[in-house]
Amino acid sequence: MTETTLLGLCAAVLVGLGLFGLIVNPQPLRKVLAFNVLGGGVFMLFGVVARRGAAMGFGGDPVPQGLVITGLVVSFAATALAVALILRLHAVAGTASLRADALDATTAPPTAAADDAAAVQRLT
Amino acid sequence: MNVLPWAGALVAVLLLALALWVIVVRSTFAAVVGFVAYGIILSLVWMLLHAPDIALTEVAIGSGLTGVLLLGAGSRLRGTEGNENAHAPGAVVRVVAALLCAAVTVGLGLAVLLLPEPAPSLAPLVAANLYRTELGNPVTAVLIAFRATDTMLEVVVLLLALVGAWSLAPDRVWGGYPGLRHHADPNGMLVYAARRLPPLGIVVALYLFYAGSNSPGGEFQSATVLAAMWLLAMLAGVTHAPPTAALRVRALLVMGSTVFLVVGIVGMFTAGAFLAYPAGWAKVFILAIEVPVTLSIAVALGMLMAGAPERPVQA
Amino acid sequence: MISALDVFTLVFVAGGAIFFLAGTVGLLRFPDTLTRLHALTKADNLGLGLIVIGLLPRVDSVTAGIKLVCIWALVLFASALVSQLIGRAARREELDQ
Amino acid sequence: MVSLFAVADAVTPGGTLLVLSLLVPVAGILAAMLAGGRHVARVVAVVVVIGLAVAVAIGWQMLQSGSELVYWLGGWAPPLGVGLRADGLSAVMMLITAVVVGGIAIYARAEFRTPPGVTEARAPYVFWIMLLGIWCGLNAVFVSADLFTLYVALELLTFSAMPLVCLDGRAETLQAALRYMIFALMGSVLYLLGAVLIYGAYGTLDIAQLGQVTQADAATVAACVLMTIGLLAKTALFPLHLWLPPAHAGAPPAASAVLSALVVKGSFFIVVRIWFDAMPGVPGLGAAQLLAAMGAAAILFGSVIALRQQRLKLLIAYSTLAQIGYLFIMFPLAFDPAVGEFVRGDALTGGMLQAMSHATAKAAMFMAAGLIYATLGHDRIGEMAGVARVVPITVLAFAVGGIALMGIVPSGAYLAKKLLLGAADGSGQWWWSLVLEAGGFLTASYVVLVIAQALAKPAAPIVPRVRVARSQEWAALALAVCSLLLSLAVLGPVPASLISNPLAPKELLASAIAIIGGALLVLAYSRELPRFAIVDRIAGLLRPLRGALGALANGFVRIDDAARQWSIAGLSMLVLTLLFGAAMVLQR
């Protein structure tokens, strides 16, 4: 087996690990981490595809390599947005859970006072 | 690149071990630290795969910025861990999930093994057309010429993600300062670093930008280094993120995409297609796009790291 | 044929590797944050320094040599900074308890 | 409608219009982001007008030239460059999107106004920019001919849709947005994984080129499965719908309208592109039957649970779940066993027509629900009696939208159903006819329930909390009427014989049967019976039946609750991945 194929199989395992983490870990932040592991596997497979297409003196097919760079930036934006959302949910509800029953019915509506309280809590 | 015959195997084992650690370890902090290491090992993989451009991007964004982001979030969420872990799915679900994931992995692995030989490649087409872009680095040519529209849309995606992050602010602080206020510790090492490192970082960023046309590097890597320097200064409390309503911030943010759009439309009239470059002018057109786009991406990345507004402007 | 330069490289790189090994053992075996940090910085600074010195005679150009030295200098800077920050955090945590 | 246009292999005249369909919303996003404050709504107004004009121009250009429109971005031909390509499907979807966005924009002007005394407010700034973002993403989905550009377009859609879900900042909506975000990210990364395998196998991402070369080998099958599953997760096809009900029910009405009417259609459209254009010979009939079975389950669960809801917006959200199911019934009907491929024909036309009627009707229904909420201060179905007397146009809009969904002449859904039924008969798959017919009654049931409640006599005269803007009521009604008359708009491409006179005795009888059937279902197991004397009497007679059916419906609700648990949904996704894989492999 060539090194490239080996890395391709490694990427497949990373995808499996990422999926497992996304499904099984209850904490949203850990799901975001798992999403990044999964994304790493997908991008790595793209790199393997690029490496297989090495020709004309290029170490790899430049088209997929360029696409991976685009993908990495998009995936960072996704992570940043998801993290911002988790932090906001935590600030408003006091929990960052994805379970419907984690938010009790008494969760206060977002009044200015509640916001202030949340802000104070975060700053201290 | 292949110094040792078994370098690939070694790196693969390390990578898998780190990935497993990130997924199964209990503490979020430990998982994030593992993830940063995972990103660094992944960039070694990119070197093995002869993709130095991606290796740079992976270290800078995939491992660096993402790592800082997750570390910050992890520390703010500490305390919710135990409560949530109490609601982890039971052993049956975990075992079933593991088996199913393994089955999917096996299927995917088979598909990888059965990919056709010889592998199809666009490398010959890139090589044949590279001269028309007047660039030496084929990856940069893909990003800024052959598939420039993807890049343009991607910068718009960054902007929308940023507005999305801002939208999570409470109404009261809309347009205010994002993120926590970090206070400068006059004797701290971080402040020292935040004053000494940025000049060096800006030189590195300029080099990456300049080198990108012919060797590994380019606007994304350059922008990330710039954003990292800005972030360092923010974390040290030497400076703070500007209010999200500030006109100068918004102008910097939209500048890159706007120039992208304008140059694209100029291409329609001078070279017959959107984002086409007239012969002999490719380098000028590309530079005209790359400079503002690099700045816009750097600001967008920095603002994304800073997060939603948390303090009103008046305060 | 093993030349004198090869011996030089071997000795220095091996020395660097020993420091890395020692640093890792220290990280795993030492009891608290500060002593672990102490072990790590030795690996970063001395270990990497020895390896860089060992590799210097083997570079193709002066620029590559300068690059190697720059890498070392940057790691020195970063590890000094990070160790200081971690040490402070550890001390603060100790005081809190 | 679908086979009308010749396939083009090079840049065609008018291709520039396709670039404009992307550039106009992008320019709008940039201008709105920079200008901020009150200018945002003005920028959007201008962009809506220009965007609508571009969509009309594209359709007109295609009718003139009788050919697809193709454009090579940067002048680089695929596979090296990225192509834009519009066929009949793209053109009509773009047009209907422009119309719906226009309607929503008129409606939202009252809802998302920057209040006086404030230079800039959060909700309007975000809503308008994200509306343009969604439009840009959808246009990119409709015209892009490249699998990776489609990935960027999908992310554009997700990033724009997520903030709309939690625009009001309540904890429940933030949680709904987070569930949506993470599940959608998982979906898009699986889609990307499929695209990677495709590139590895064929060295191109251009859909038209792929259509000529794809064959059912291991990598292609894996790619097809991964892309399909990823897109289904983003479309919220049962049982991968864990995020949809709370997200669509919790958002502000204008945002719900965008999410329900438009956003889910984006990923659905890419499924169609992949199954019909990129790899028509790969999935095979077995996988299509599985897909349609998921659709049938969605219709059953969505409709039954919709009728059990106590809140109007949740009812509409579950109706969306059911209507998404409808879109997937066409797949086995479009399979041609003679060539072993999915072919464009009546079934595809019917399916797309269904998507378009749902887009217009559902937008109208969510808008109407928003107006009812504003009038009453709540949207509890059981306490809605008499609302038709206060906001008659709103209730009329809801009714017309609902009737259009039921598939009564001359609505788009009517023609869609007729085409699908014809295709089911033609291919001998009678069981899908059964599902389609049953779906009509189920749809009628929840529409009849709401209308009956709205028409019932109030216990006390209703004092409206606010006077809703006329423009909002008319915007909703206009979209609903669009949906009702949709079949007339496509009269050109389909034989006129398919449309009957709505007042012919046969059609009147069919409509009456649908409505009566729906009413019977309401009597059989609704929790919120409208207060009419006759209803009470019949319900009394039906008491034993109501008990049994109510228990059955509760069972459905419980299964749905379980299916929407994160880990269960994740496991379903993995199981479906393996099932689709097995179906496609066995097909060979």
mmCIF file of C-alpha atoms in Angstrom, chain D residues 274-417:
data_model
loop_
_atom_site.group_PDB
_atom_site.id
_atom_site.type_symbol
_atom_site.label_atom_id
_atom_site.label_comp_id
_atom_site.label_asym_id
_atom_site.label_seq_id
_atom_site.Cartn_x
_atom_site.Cartn_y
_atom_site.Cartn_z
ATOM 1 C CA ILE D 274 -27.602 14.989 -8.486
ATOM 2 C CA TRP D 275 -30.180 12.262 -9.113
ATOM 3 C CA PHE D 276 -31.393 13.538 -12.472
ATOM 4 C CA ASP D 277 -28.410 15.364 -13.968
ATOM 5 C CA ALA D 278 -25.081 14.464 -12.364
ATOM 6 C CA MET D 279 -25.548 10.708 -11.968
ATOM 7 C CA PRO D 280 -28.947 9.606 -13.325
ATOM 8 C CA GLY D 281 -27.807 5.990 -13.709
ATOM 9 C CA VAL D 282 -26.309 5.533 -10.251
ATOM 10 C CA PRO D 283 -28.994 5.537 -7.517
ATOM 11 C CA GLY D 284 -31.395 3.059 -9.112
ATOM 12 C CA LEU D 285 -35.020 2.251 -8.334
ATOM 13 C CA GLY D 286 -34.439 0.690 -4.900
ATOM 14 C CA ALA D 287 -32.898 3.836 -3.469
ATOM 15 C CA ALA D 288 -35.674 5.893 -5.040
ATOM 16 C CA GLN D 289 -38.309 3.712 -3.363
ATOM 17 C CA LEU D 290 -36.514 4.253 -0.045
ATOM 18 C CA LEU D 291 -36.474 7.988 -0.628
ATOM 19 C CA ALA D 292 -40.175 8.006 -1.460
ATOM 20 C CA ALA D 293 -40.888 5.850 1.588
ATOM 21 C CA MET D 294 -39.234 8.480 3.747
ATOM 22 C CA GLY D 295 -41.408 11.016 1.947
ATOM 23 C CA ALA D 296 -44.543 8.978 2.667
ATOM 24 C CA ALA D 297 -43.581 8.713 6.333
ATOM 25 C CA ALA D 298 -43.046 12.471 6.377
ATOM 26 C CA ILE D 299 -46.519 13.049 4.920
ATOM 27 C CA LEU D 300 -48.134 10.738 7.454
ATOM 28 C CA PHE D 301 -46.255 11.955 10.536
ATOM 29 C CA GLY D 302 -46.209 15.621 9.539
ATOM 30 C CA SER D 303 -49.918 15.776 8.743
ATOM 31 C CA VAL D 304 -51.134 13.755 11.706
ATOM 32 C CA ILE D 305 -48.989 15.684 14.165
ATOM 33 C CA ALA D 306 -49.947 19.001 12.549
ATOM 34 C CA LEU D 307 -53.581 18.254 13.369
ATOM 35 C CA ARG D 308 -52.679 17.530 17.010
ATOM 36 C CA GLN D 309 -50.962 20.895 17.530
ATOM 37 C CA GLN D 310 -52.450 23.563 19.718
ATOM 38 C CA ARG D 311 -50.447 26.434 18.239
ATOM 39 C CA LEU D 312 -50.960 27.654 14.698
ATOM 40 C CA LYS D 313 -47.292 28.223 13.895
ATOM 41 C CA LEU D 314 -46.358 24.716 15.016
ATOM 42 C CA LEU D 315 -49.214 23.369 12.925
ATOM 43 C CA ILE D 316 -47.792 25.121 9.866
ATOM 44 C CA ALA D 317 -44.271 23.950 10.693
ATOM 45 C CA TYR D 318 -45.428 20.324 10.815
ATOM 46 C CA SER D 319 -47.331 20.925 7.598
ATOM 47 C CA THR D 320 -44.000 21.920 6.055
ATOM 48 C CA LEU D 321 -42.570 18.621 7.243
ATOM 49 C CA ALA D 322 -45.386 16.807 5.421
ATOM 50 C CA GLN D 323 -45.067 18.895 2.283
ATOM 51 C CA ILE D 324 -41.323 18.214 2.127
ATOM 52 C CA GLY D 325 -42.292 14.541 2.053
ATOM 53 C CA TYR D 326 -44.465 15.206 -1.000
ATOM 54 C CA LEU D 327 -41.440 16.460 -2.905
ATOM 55 C CA PHE D 328 -39.734 13.087 -2.697
ATOM 56 C CA ILE D 329 -42.590 10.933 -3.991
ATOM 57 C CA MET D 330 -41.579 11.795 -7.549
ATOM 58 C CA PHE D 331 -38.265 9.951 -7.499
ATOM 59 C CA PRO D 332 -39.417 6.349 -8.112
ATOM 60 C CA LEU D 333 -42.014 7.650 -10.566
ATOM 61 C CA ALA D 334 -39.326 9.341 -12.654
ATOM 62 C CA PHE D 335 -37.239 6.168 -12.973
ATOM 63 C CA ASP D 336 -37.221 4.664 -16.428
ATOM 64 C CA PRO D 337 -36.425 0.945 -16.135
ATOM 65 C CA ALA D 338 -35.741 0.714 -19.869
ATOM 66 C CA VAL D 339 -32.612 2.850 -19.600
ATOM 67 C CA GLY D 340 -32.055 2.330 -15.861
ATOM 68 C CA GLU D 341 -31.899 6.066 -15.272
ATOM 69 C CA PHE D 342 -33.932 8.873 -13.793
ATOM 70 C CA VAL D 343 -35.417 10.770 -16.690
ATOM 71 C CA ARG D 344 -36.976 14.183 -16.890
ATOM 72 C CA GLY D 345 -40.656 13.831 -17.525
ATOM 73 C CA ASP D 346 -44.057 14.377 -16.010
ATOM 74 C CA ALA D 347 -42.979 13.104 -12.598
ATOM 75 C CA LEU D 348 -40.154 15.643 -12.308
ATOM 76 C CA THR D 349 -42.417 18.404 -13.580
ATOM 77 C CA GLY D 350 -44.991 17.418 -11.001
ATOM 78 C CA GLY D 351 -42.445 17.350 -8.194
ATOM 79 C CA MET D 352 -41.011 20.752 -9.041
ATOM 80 C CA LEU D 353 -44.480 22.202 -9.437
ATOM 81 C CA GLN D 354 -45.246 20.896 -5.962
ATOM 82 C CA ALA D 355 -42.132 22.646 -4.660
ATOM 83 C CA MET D 356 -43.215 25.908 -6.252
ATOM 84 C CA SER D 357 -46.790 25.769 -5.005
ATOM 85 C CA HIS D 358 -45.565 24.940 -1.533
ATOM 86 C CA ALA D 359 -43.128 27.860 -1.625
ATOM 87 C CA THR D 360 -45.852 30.381 -2.404
ATOM 88 C CA ALA D 361 -48.625 28.835 -0.314
ATOM 89 C CA LYS D 362 -46.472 28.240 2.769
ATOM 90 C CA ALA D 363 -45.056 31.750 2.720
ATOM 91 C CA ALA D 364 -48.627 33.069 2.613
ATOM 92 C CA MET D 365 -49.729 30.779 5.452
ATOM 93 C CA PHE D 366 -46.863 31.775 7.770
ATOM 94 C CA MET D 367 -47.529 35.443 7.030
ATOM 95 C CA ALA D 368 -51.201 34.971 7.794
ATOM 96 C CA ALA D 369 -50.325 33.165 11.015
ATOM 97 C CA GLY D 370 -48.098 36.083 11.963
ATOM 98 C CA LEU D 371 -50.936 38.534 11.402
ATOM 99 C CA ILE D 372 -53.345 36.390 13.412
ATOM 100 C CA TYR D 373 -50.784 36.263 16.216
ATOM 101 C CA ALA D 374 -50.386 40.028 16.105
ATOM 102 C CA THR D 375 -54.167 40.538 16.170
ATOM 103 C CA LEU D 376 -54.938 38.131 19.006
ATOM 104 C CA GLY D 377 -51.665 38.300 20.908
ATOM 105 C CA HIS D 378 -51.398 34.502 20.669
ATOM 106 C CA ASP D 379 -51.748 31.775 18.097
ATOM 107 C CA ARG D 380 -53.613 29.128 20.096
ATOM 108 C CA ILE D 381 -55.884 27.357 17.650
ATOM 109 C CA GLY D 382 -58.489 26.628 20.294
ATOM 110 C CA GLU D 383 -58.939 30.328 21.081
ATOM 111 C CA MET D 384 -59.012 31.607 17.543
ATOM 112 C CA ALA D 385 -62.773 31.583 17.084
ATOM 113 C CA GLY D 386 -64.032 34.639 15.228
ATOM 114 C CA VAL D 387 -60.711 35.935 14.050
ATOM 115 C CA ALA D 388 -62.085 35.876 10.495
ATOM 116 C CA ARG D 389 -64.390 38.738 11.458
ATOM 117 C CA VAL D 390 -61.481 40.937 12.489
ATOM 118 C CA VAL D 391 -58.922 40.185 9.781
ATOM 119 C CA PRO D 392 -60.947 38.675 6.944
ATOM 120 C CA ILE D 393 -58.282 39.174 4.285
ATOM 121 C CA THR D 394 -55.702 37.414 6.423
ATOM 122 C CA VAL D 395 -57.947 34.422 6.995
ATOM 123 C CA LEU D 396 -58.801 34.424 3.309
ATOM 124 C CA ALA D 397 -55.068 34.340 2.503
ATOM 125 C CA PHE D 398 -54.611 31.371 4.834
ATOM 126 C CA ALA D 399 -57.615 29.627 3.306
ATOM 127 C CA VAL D 400 -56.513 30.208 -0.274
ATOM 128 C CA GLY D 401 -52.989 29.043 0.561
ATOM 129 C CA GLY D 402 -54.380 25.968 2.282
ATOM 130 C CA ILE D 403 -56.723 25.168 -0.580
ATOM 131 C CA ALA D 404 -53.841 25.540 -2.999
ATOM 132 C CA LEU D 405 -51.850 23.021 -0.942
ATOM 133 C CA MET D 406 -54.753 20.559 -0.924
ATOM 134 C CA GLY D 407 -54.544 20.317 -4.688
ATOM 135 C CA ILE D 408 -57.826 21.796 -5.812
ATOM 136 C CA VAL D 409 -58.207 23.123 -9.372
ATOM 137 C CA PRO D 410 -56.505 25.252 -10.631
ATOM 138 C CA SER D 411 -53.733 25.276 -8.028
ATOM 139 C CA GLY D 412 -50.187 24.277 -8.820
ATOM 140 C CA ALA D 413 -50.474 21.404 -6.376
ATOM 141 C CA TYR D 414 -53.511 20.131 -8.312
ATOM 142 C CA LEU D 415 -51.544 19.906 -11.527
ATOM 143 C CA ALA D 416 -48.565 18.454 -9.646
ATOM 144 C CA LYS D 417 -50.755 15.743 -8.161
#
